[in-house]
Coordinates of N, CA, C and O in Angstrom, one line a residue:
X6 N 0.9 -1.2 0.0 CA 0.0 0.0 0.0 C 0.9 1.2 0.0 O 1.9 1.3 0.6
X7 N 0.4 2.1 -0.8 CA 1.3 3.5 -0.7 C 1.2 4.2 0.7 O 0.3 4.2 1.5
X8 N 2.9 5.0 0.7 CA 2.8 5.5 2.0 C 2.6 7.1 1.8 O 3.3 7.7 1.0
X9 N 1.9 7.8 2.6 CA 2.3 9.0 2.1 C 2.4 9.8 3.5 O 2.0 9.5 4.7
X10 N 3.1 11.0 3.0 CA 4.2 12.2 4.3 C 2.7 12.8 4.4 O 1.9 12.7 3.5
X11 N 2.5 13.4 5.8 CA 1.8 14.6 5.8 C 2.7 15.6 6.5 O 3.4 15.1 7.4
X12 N 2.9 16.8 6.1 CA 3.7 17.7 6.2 C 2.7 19.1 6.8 O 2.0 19.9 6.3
X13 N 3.1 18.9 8.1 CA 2.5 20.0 9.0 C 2.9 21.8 9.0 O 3.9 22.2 9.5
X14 N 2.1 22.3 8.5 CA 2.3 24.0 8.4 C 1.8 24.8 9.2 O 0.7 24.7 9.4
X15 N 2.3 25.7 9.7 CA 1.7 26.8 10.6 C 0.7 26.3 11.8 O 0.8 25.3 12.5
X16 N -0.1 27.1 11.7 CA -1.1 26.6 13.0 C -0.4 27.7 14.4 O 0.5 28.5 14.3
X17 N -1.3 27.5 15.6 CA -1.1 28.6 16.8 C -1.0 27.3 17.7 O -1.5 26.2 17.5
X18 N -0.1 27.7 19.1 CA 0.4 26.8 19.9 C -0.9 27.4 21.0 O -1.0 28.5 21.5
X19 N -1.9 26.0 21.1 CA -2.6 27.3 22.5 C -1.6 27.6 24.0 O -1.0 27.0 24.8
X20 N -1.9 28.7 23.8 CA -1.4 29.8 25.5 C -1.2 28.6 26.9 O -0.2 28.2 27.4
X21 N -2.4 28.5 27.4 CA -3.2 27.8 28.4 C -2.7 26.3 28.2 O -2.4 25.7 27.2
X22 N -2.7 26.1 29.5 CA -2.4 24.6 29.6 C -3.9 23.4 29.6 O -3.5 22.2 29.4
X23 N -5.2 23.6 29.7 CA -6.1 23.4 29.7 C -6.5 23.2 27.9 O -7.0 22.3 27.3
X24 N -5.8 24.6 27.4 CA -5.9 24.6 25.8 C -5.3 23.7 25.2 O -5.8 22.9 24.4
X25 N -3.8 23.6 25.7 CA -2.6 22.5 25.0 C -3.1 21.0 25.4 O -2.6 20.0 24.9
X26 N -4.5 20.9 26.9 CA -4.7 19.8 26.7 C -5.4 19.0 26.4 O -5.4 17.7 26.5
X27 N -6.4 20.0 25.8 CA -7.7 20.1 24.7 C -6.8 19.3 23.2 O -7.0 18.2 22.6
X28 N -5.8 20.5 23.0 CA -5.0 19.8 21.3 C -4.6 19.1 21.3 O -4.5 18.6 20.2
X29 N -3.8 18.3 22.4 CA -3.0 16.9 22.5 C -4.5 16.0 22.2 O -4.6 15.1 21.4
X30 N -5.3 16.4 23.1 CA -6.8 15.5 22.5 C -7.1 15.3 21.9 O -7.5 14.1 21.7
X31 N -7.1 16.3 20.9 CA -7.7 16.7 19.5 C -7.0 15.4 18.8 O -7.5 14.3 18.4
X32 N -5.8 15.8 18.7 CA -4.7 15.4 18.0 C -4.7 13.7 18.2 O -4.8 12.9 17.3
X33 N -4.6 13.4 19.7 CA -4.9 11.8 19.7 C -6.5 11.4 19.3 O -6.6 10.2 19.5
X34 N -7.2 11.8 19.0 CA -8.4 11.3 18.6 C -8.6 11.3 17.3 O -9.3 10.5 16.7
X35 N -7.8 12.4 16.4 CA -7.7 12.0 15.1 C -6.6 10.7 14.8 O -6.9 9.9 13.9
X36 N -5.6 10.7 15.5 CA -4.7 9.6 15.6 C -5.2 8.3 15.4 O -4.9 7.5 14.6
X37 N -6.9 8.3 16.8 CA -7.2 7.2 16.6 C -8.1 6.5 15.6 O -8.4 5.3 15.4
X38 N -8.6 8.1 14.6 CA -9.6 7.6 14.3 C -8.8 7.2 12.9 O -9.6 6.8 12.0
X39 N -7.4 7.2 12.7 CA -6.8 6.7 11.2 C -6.4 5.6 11.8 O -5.7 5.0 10.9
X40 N -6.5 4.7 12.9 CA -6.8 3.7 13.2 C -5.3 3.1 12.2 O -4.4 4.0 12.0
X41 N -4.9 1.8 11.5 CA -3.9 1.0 11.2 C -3.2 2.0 9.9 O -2.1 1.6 9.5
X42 N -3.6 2.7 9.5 CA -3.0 3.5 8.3 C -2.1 4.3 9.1 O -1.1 4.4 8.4
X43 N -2.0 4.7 10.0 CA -1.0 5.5 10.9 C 0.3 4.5 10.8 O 0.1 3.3 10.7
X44 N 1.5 5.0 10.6 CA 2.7 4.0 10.0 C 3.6 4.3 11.2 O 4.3 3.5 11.9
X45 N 3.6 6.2 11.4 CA 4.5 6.8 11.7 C 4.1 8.2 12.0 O 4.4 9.1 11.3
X46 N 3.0 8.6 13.8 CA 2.6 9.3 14.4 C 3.1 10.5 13.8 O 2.5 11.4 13.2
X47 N 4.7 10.4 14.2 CA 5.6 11.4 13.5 C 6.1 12.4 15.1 O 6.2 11.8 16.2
X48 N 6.4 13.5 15.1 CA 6.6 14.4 15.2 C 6.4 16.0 15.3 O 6.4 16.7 14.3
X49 N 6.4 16.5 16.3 CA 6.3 18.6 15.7 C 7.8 18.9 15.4 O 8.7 18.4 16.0
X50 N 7.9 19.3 14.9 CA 9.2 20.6 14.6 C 9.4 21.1 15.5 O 8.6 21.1 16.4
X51 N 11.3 22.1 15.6 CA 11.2 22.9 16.5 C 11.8 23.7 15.3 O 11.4 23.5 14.1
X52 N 12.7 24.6 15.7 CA 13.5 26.2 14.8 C 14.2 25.3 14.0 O 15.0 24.4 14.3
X53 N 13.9 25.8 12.6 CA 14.5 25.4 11.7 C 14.9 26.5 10.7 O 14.4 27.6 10.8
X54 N 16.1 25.9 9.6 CA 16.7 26.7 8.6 C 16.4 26.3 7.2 O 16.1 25.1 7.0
X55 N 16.4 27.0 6.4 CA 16.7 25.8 5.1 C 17.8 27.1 4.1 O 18.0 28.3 3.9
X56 N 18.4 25.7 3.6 CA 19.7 26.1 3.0 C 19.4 26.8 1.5 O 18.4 26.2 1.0
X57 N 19.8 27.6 0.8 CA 19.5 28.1 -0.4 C 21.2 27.8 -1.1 O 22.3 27.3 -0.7
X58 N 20.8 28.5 -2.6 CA 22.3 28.9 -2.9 C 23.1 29.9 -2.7 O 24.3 30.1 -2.9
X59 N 22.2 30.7 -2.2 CA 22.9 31.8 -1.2 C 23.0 32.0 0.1 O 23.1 33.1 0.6
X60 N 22.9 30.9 0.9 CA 23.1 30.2 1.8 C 22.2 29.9 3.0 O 21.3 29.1 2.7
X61 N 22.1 30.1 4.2 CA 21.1 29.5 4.8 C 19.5 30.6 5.4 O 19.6 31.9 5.6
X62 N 18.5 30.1 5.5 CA 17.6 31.1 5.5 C 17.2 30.7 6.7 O 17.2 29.5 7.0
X63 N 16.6 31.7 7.7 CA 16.3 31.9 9.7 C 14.9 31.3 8.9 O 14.8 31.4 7.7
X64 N 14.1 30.7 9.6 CA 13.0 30.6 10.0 C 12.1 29.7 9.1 O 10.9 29.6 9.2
X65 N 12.8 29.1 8.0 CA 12.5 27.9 7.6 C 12.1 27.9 6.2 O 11.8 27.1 5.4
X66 N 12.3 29.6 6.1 CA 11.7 29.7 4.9 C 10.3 30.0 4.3 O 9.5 30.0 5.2
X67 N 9.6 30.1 2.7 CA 8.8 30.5 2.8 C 7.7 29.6 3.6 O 6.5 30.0 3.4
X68 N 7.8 29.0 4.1 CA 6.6 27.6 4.5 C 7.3 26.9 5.7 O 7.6 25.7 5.6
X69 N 7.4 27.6 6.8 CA 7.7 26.3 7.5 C 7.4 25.3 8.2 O 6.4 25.4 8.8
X70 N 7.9 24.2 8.3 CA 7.4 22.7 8.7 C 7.1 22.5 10.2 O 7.9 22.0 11.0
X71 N 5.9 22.9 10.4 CA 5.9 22.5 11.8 C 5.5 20.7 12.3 O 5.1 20.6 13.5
X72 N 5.6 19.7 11.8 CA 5.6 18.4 12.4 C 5.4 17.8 11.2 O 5.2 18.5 10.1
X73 N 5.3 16.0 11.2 CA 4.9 15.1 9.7 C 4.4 14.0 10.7 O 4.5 13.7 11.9
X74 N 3.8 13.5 9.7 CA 3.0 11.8 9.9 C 3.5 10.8 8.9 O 4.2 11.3 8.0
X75 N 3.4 9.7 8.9 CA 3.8 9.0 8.1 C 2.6 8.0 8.0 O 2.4 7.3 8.9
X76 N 1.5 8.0 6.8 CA 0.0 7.1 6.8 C 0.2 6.4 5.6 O 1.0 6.9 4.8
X77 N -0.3 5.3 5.4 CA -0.9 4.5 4.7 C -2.1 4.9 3.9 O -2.8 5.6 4.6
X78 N -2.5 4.8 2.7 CA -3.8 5.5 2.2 C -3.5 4.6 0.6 O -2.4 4.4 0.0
X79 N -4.6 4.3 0.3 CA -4.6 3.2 -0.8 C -4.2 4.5 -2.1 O -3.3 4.2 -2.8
X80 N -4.7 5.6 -2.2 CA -4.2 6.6 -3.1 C -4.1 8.4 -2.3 O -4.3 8.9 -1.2
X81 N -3.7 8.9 -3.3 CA -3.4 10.3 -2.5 C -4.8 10.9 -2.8 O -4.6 12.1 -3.0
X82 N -5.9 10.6 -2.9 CA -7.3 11.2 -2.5 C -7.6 10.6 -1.4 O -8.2 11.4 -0.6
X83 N -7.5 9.4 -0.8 CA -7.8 8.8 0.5 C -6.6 9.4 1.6 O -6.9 10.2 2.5
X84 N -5.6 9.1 1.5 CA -4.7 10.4 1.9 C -5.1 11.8 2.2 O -4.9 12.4 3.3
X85 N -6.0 12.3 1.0 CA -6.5 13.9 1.1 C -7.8 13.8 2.3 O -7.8 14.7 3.1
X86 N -8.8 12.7 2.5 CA -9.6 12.3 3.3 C -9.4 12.8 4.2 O -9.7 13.9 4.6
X87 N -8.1 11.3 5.1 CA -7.7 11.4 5.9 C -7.1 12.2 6.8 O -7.0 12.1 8.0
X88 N -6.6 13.3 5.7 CA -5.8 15.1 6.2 C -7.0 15.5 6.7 O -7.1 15.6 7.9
X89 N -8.0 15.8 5.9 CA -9.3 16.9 6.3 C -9.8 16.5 7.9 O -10.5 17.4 8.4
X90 N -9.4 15.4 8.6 CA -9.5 15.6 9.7 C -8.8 16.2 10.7 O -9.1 16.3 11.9
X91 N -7.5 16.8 10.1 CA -6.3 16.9 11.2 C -6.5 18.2 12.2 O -6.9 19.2 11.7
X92 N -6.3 18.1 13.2 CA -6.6 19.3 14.1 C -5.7 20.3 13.7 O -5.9 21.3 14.5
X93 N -4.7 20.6 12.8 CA -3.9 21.4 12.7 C -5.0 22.8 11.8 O -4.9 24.0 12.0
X94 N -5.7 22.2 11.0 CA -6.7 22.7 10.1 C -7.6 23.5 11.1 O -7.9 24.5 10.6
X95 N -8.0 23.4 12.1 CA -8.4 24.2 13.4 C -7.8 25.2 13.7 O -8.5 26.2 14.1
X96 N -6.3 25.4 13.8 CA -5.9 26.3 14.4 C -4.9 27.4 13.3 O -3.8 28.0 13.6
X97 N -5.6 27.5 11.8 CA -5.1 27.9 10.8 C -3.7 27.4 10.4 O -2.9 28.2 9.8
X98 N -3.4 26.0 10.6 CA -2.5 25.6 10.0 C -2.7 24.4 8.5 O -3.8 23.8 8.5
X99 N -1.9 24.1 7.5 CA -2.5 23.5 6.7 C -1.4 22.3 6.7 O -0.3 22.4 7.1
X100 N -2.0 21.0 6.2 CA -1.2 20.0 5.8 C -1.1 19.7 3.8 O -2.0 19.7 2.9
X101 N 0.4 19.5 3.7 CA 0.8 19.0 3.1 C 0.8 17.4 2.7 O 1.3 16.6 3.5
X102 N 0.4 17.0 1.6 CA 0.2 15.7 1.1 C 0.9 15.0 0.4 O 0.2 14.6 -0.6
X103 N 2.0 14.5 0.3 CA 3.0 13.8 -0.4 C 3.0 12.4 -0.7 O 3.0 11.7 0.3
X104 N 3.1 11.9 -1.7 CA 3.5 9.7 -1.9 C 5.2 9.9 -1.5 O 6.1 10.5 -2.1
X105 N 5.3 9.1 -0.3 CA 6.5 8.6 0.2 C 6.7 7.2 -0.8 O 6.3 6.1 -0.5
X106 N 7.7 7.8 -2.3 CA 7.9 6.7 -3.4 C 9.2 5.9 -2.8 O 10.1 6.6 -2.4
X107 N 9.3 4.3 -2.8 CA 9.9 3.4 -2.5 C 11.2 4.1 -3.5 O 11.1 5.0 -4.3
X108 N 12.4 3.3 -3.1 CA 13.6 3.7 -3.6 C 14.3 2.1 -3.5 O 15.4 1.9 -3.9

């Protein structure tokens, strides 16, 4: 089965500890609800750079990555499904949808 990246963008960190433990919720319940397609939870980001030919750029550049998943999804429209749940999409952040192609 194809694997594909979701690539986490932007989004707001909530303030409040009550908030942050509302979104860890959020966040494990969409977890559960991709149920065996979940490969690889993944990750948030912290401060990142990305390298140009003019050398390195502060803050990640025009798009930066704040966390990835690693899912299962029979094509990249069941993949696109499965995004439209993500709580990141809540807090004005967007995901990116990628096929992680075998090598």
């Amino acid at each position: 089965m194809p694997k594909f990246v979701f690539a986490y963008h932007g989004g707001t960190i909530p303030e409040s500890a009550a908030a942050q433990a509302d979104a860890m919720a959020a966040w494990g319940a969409w977890f559960a609800s991709l149920g065996d397609a979940v490969i690889d939870g993944g990750n948030p980001t912290g401060q990142s750079k990305t390298i140009t030919a003019n050398g390195p750029v502060d803050g990640g550049g025009a798009n930066p990555l704040s966390g990835y998943s690693l899912i299962n999804a029979t094509d990249i429209d069941a993949a696109l499904a499965h995004a439209k749940g993500c709580p990141i999409l809540a807090v004005g952040g967007s995901v990116e949808v990628a096929e992680a192609l075998d090598m």
